[in-house]
Every structure is written in structure tokens, then in C-alpha cells.
Coordinates of C-alpha atoms in Angstrom, one line a residue:
X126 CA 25.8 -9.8 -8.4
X127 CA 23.3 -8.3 -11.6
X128 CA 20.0 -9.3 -11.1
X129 CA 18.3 -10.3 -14.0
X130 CA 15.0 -9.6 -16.2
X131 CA 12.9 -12.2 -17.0
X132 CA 9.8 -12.1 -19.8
X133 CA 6.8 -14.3 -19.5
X134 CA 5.4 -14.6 -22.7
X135 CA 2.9 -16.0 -25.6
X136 CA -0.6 -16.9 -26.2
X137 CA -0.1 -20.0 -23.9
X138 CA -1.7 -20.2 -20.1
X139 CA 0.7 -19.9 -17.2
X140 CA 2.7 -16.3 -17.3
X141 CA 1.4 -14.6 -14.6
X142 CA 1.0 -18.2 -12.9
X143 CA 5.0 -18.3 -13.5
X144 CA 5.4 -14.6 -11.9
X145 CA 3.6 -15.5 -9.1
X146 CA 5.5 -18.5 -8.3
X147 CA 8.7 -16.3 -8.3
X148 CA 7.0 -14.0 -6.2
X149 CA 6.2 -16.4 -3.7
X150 CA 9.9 -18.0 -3.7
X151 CA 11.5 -14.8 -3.1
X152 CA 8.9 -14.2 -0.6
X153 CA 9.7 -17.4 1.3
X154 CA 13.5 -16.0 0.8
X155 CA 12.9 -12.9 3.0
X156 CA 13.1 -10.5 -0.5
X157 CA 10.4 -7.9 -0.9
X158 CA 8.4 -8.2 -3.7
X159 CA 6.3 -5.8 -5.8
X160 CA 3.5 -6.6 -7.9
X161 CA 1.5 -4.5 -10.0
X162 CA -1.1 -6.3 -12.3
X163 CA -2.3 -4.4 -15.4
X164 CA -5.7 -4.2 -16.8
X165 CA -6.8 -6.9 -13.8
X166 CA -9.2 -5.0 -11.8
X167 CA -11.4 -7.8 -10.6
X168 CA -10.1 -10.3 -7.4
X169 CA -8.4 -13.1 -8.6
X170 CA -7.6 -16.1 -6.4
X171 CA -4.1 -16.2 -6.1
X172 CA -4.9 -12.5 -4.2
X173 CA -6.0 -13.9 -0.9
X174 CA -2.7 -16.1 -0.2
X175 CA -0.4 -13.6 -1.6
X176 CA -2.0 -10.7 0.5
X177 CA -1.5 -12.5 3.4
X178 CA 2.6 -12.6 2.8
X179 CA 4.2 -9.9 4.5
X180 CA 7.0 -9.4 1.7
X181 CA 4.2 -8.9 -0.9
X182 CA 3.0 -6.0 -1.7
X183 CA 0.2 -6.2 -5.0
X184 CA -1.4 -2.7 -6.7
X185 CA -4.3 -3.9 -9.3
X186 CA -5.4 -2.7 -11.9
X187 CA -8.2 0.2 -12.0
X188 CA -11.6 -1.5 -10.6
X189 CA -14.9 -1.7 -12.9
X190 CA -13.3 -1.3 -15.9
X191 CA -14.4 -3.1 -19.1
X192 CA -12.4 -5.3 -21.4
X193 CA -10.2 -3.0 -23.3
X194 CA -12.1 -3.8 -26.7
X195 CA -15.2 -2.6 -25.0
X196 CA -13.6 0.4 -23.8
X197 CA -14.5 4.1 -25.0
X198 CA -11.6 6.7 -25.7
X199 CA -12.5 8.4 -22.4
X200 CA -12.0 5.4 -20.4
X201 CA -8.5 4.4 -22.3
X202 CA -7.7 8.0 -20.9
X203 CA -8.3 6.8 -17.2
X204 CA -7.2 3.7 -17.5
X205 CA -3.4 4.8 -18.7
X206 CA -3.4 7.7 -16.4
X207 CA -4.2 5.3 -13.6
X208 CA -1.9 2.9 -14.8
X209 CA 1.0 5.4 -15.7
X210 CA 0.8 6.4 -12.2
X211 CA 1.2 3.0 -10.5
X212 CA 3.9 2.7 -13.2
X213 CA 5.5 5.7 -11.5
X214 CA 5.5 4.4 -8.1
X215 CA 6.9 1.2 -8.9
X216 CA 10.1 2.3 -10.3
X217 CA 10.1 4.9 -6.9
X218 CA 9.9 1.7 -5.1
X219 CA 12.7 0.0 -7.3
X220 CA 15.2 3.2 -7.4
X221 CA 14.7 3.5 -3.5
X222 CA 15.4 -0.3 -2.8
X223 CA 12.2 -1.2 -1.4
X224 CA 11.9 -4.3 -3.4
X225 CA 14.0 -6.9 -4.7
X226 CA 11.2 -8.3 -7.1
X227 CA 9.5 -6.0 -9.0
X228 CA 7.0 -8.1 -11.3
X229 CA 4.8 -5.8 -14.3
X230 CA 2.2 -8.0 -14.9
X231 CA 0.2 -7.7 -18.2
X232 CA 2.2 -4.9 -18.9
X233 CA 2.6 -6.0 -22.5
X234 CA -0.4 -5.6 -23.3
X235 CA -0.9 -2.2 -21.8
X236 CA 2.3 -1.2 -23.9
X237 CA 0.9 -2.5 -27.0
X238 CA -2.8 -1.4 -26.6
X239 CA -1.1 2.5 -25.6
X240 CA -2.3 2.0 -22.4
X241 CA 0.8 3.0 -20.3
X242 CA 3.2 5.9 -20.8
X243 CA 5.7 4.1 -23.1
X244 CA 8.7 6.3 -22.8
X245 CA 9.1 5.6 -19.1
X246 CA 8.8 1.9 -19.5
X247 CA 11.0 1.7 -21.8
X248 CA 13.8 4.5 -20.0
X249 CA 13.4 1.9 -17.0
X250 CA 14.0 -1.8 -18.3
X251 CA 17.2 -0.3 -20.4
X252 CA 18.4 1.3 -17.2
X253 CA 16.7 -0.8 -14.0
X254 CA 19.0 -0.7 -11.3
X255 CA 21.6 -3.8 -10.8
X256 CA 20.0 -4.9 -7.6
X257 CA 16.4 -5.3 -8.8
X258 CA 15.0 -8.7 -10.1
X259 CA 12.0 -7.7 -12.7
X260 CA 9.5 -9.8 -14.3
X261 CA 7.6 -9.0 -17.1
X262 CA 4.6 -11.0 -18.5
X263 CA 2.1 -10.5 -21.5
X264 CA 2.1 -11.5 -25.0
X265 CA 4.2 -10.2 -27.8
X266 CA 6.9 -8.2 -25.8
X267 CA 8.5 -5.2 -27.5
X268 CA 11.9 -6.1 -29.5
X269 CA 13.7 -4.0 -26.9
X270 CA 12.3 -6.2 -23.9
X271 CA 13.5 -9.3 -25.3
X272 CA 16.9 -7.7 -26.1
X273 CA 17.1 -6.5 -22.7
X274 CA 15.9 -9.6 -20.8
X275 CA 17.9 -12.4 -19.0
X276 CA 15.2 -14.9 -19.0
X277 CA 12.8 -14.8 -22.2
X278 CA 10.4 -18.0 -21.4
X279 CA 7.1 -18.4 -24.5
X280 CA 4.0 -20.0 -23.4
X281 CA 2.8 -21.7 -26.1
X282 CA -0.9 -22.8 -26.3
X283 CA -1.4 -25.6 -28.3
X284 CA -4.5 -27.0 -27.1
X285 CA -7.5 -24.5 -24.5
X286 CA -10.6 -25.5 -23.1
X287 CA -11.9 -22.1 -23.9
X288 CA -11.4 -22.9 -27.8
X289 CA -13.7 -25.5 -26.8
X290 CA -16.6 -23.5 -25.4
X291 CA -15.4 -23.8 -21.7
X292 CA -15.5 -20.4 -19.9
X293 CA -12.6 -19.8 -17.5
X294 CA -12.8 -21.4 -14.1
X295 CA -12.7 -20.2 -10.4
X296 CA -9.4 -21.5 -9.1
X297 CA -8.1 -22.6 -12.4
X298 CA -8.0 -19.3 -14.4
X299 CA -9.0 -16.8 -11.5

């Protein structure tokens, strides 16, 4: 049977909450799961259950890095050679079999900020192998992503307490 490709999407809270909810179900399934998390460098919550799953395997993004608006050209240059790397060993991991779940998380926004080798994303979700659930999450995917996905799911905000003046909160947000 094909596995399929799902996209998390929008300006709406809740994709990589989505992703990680897979990841745990296919966990509690005995499937191997990889998760690499884009631009997220500092800990996060959801970290300290999901390190402790032994089908769960997470690479983060590069630590101590600023916002990417707050980022100077050199630092763009680490930051996709860093991430072009991990990049790299996840689709090892998926063309070797040594995950079922493969989940790219925020990896929209490193395609659409030029923060990832574009090329080889792209060469992989046209040609991922059959046997591979992959997740992708981020706002406004690539037209090729959506044509190439299984699953295309929008989080829509309509209403944030940020808008409101509330900064993000320890166990809600991170």
C-alpha cells in the first residue's frame, strides 16, 4: 500500500501540534518516526515526552540562532548549510527504510525564506519512496507540495491571543 503525504498548513495555530500527534500515533503503532524541526532551536515542551519514545527520533534546528528577520547574511549561510545537512540525512534515513514517518517541520518556511537547498526538497517529495509516510508543516507551501500531497489540511486563524498583546505561553505554545 502507498503511503501518503500530508501538508500542515496556514497562519492558524496547531500544524506542528497536528504533526506531532501523528508522530505519537505511529509511535504507539511500533513505526519509526523521524522528526526534524526547522528554524526551532530552543526546547520546546512537547520535546521531553517525545524524547522519551523509543520510535522517535527528533534533530532541531541550529541552537542560538535569532529570528530569521533578525538574521545577518552570514548567519542565513549557517543556518541553510546546517539545515541542508539535516535535510540530507533525512532522506538517507527515508531511502534506507529506517523510518516509516518522516515529518519536515517548518520546512516551509525554510523553503520560502531560501533557507534550505530547494532542489533537493523538491527531487524528494516528487519522488519519496512508496513506503514512507511524510509530513510537511509551515505556511504557504510551494504549488508543487500541494500537487504532490495526499492530505493538504489549512489552519486558519481567525481569532490569537497574541493579536491581543498576550505573548506565547509555556505549555500552550512551547
Amino acid at each position: 500500500m502507498k503511503d501518503c503525504t500530508h501538508i500542515y498548513c496556514g497562519d492558524g495555530k496547531g500544524k506542528t501540534t497536528a504533526a506531532m500527534g501523528l508522530a505519537i500515533r505511529a509511535a504507539g503503532n511500533n513505526k519509526k518516526v523521524f522528526i526534524i524541526q526547522f528554524l526551532k532551536g530552543s526546547p520546546t515542551g512537547e520535546l521531553k515526552i517525545l524524547l522519551q519514545q523509543p520510535n522517535i527520533t527528533i534533530l532541531r534546528g541550529k541552537p542560538n540562532i535569532p529570528f530569521t528577520w533578525n538574521m545577518t547574511e552570514e548567519q542565513k549561510k549557517e543556518v541553510t548549510a546546517y539545515q541542508t545537512q539535516q535535510l540530507k540525512q533525512a532522506i538517507l534515513h527515508a531511502q534506507n527504510r529506517q523510518c516509516d514517518l518522516l515529518i519536515l517541520d517548518e520546512i516551509m518556511a525554510s523553503y520560502n525564506l531560501g533557507l534550505i537547498d530547494k532542489d533537493m526538497l523538491k527531487e524528494f517529495i516528487l519522488n519519496k519512496p512508496e513506503a514512507l509516510e511524510l509530513v510537511l508543516t509551515g505556511r504557504d507551501p510551494a504549488d508543487y507540495m500541494i500537487e504532490a500531497a495526499d492530505y493538504v489540511t489549512e489552519m486558519k486563524k481567525i481569532k490569537h491571543p497574541f493579536d491581543a498583546g498576550i505573548p506565547a505561553r509555556l505549555g500552550v505554545e512551547w
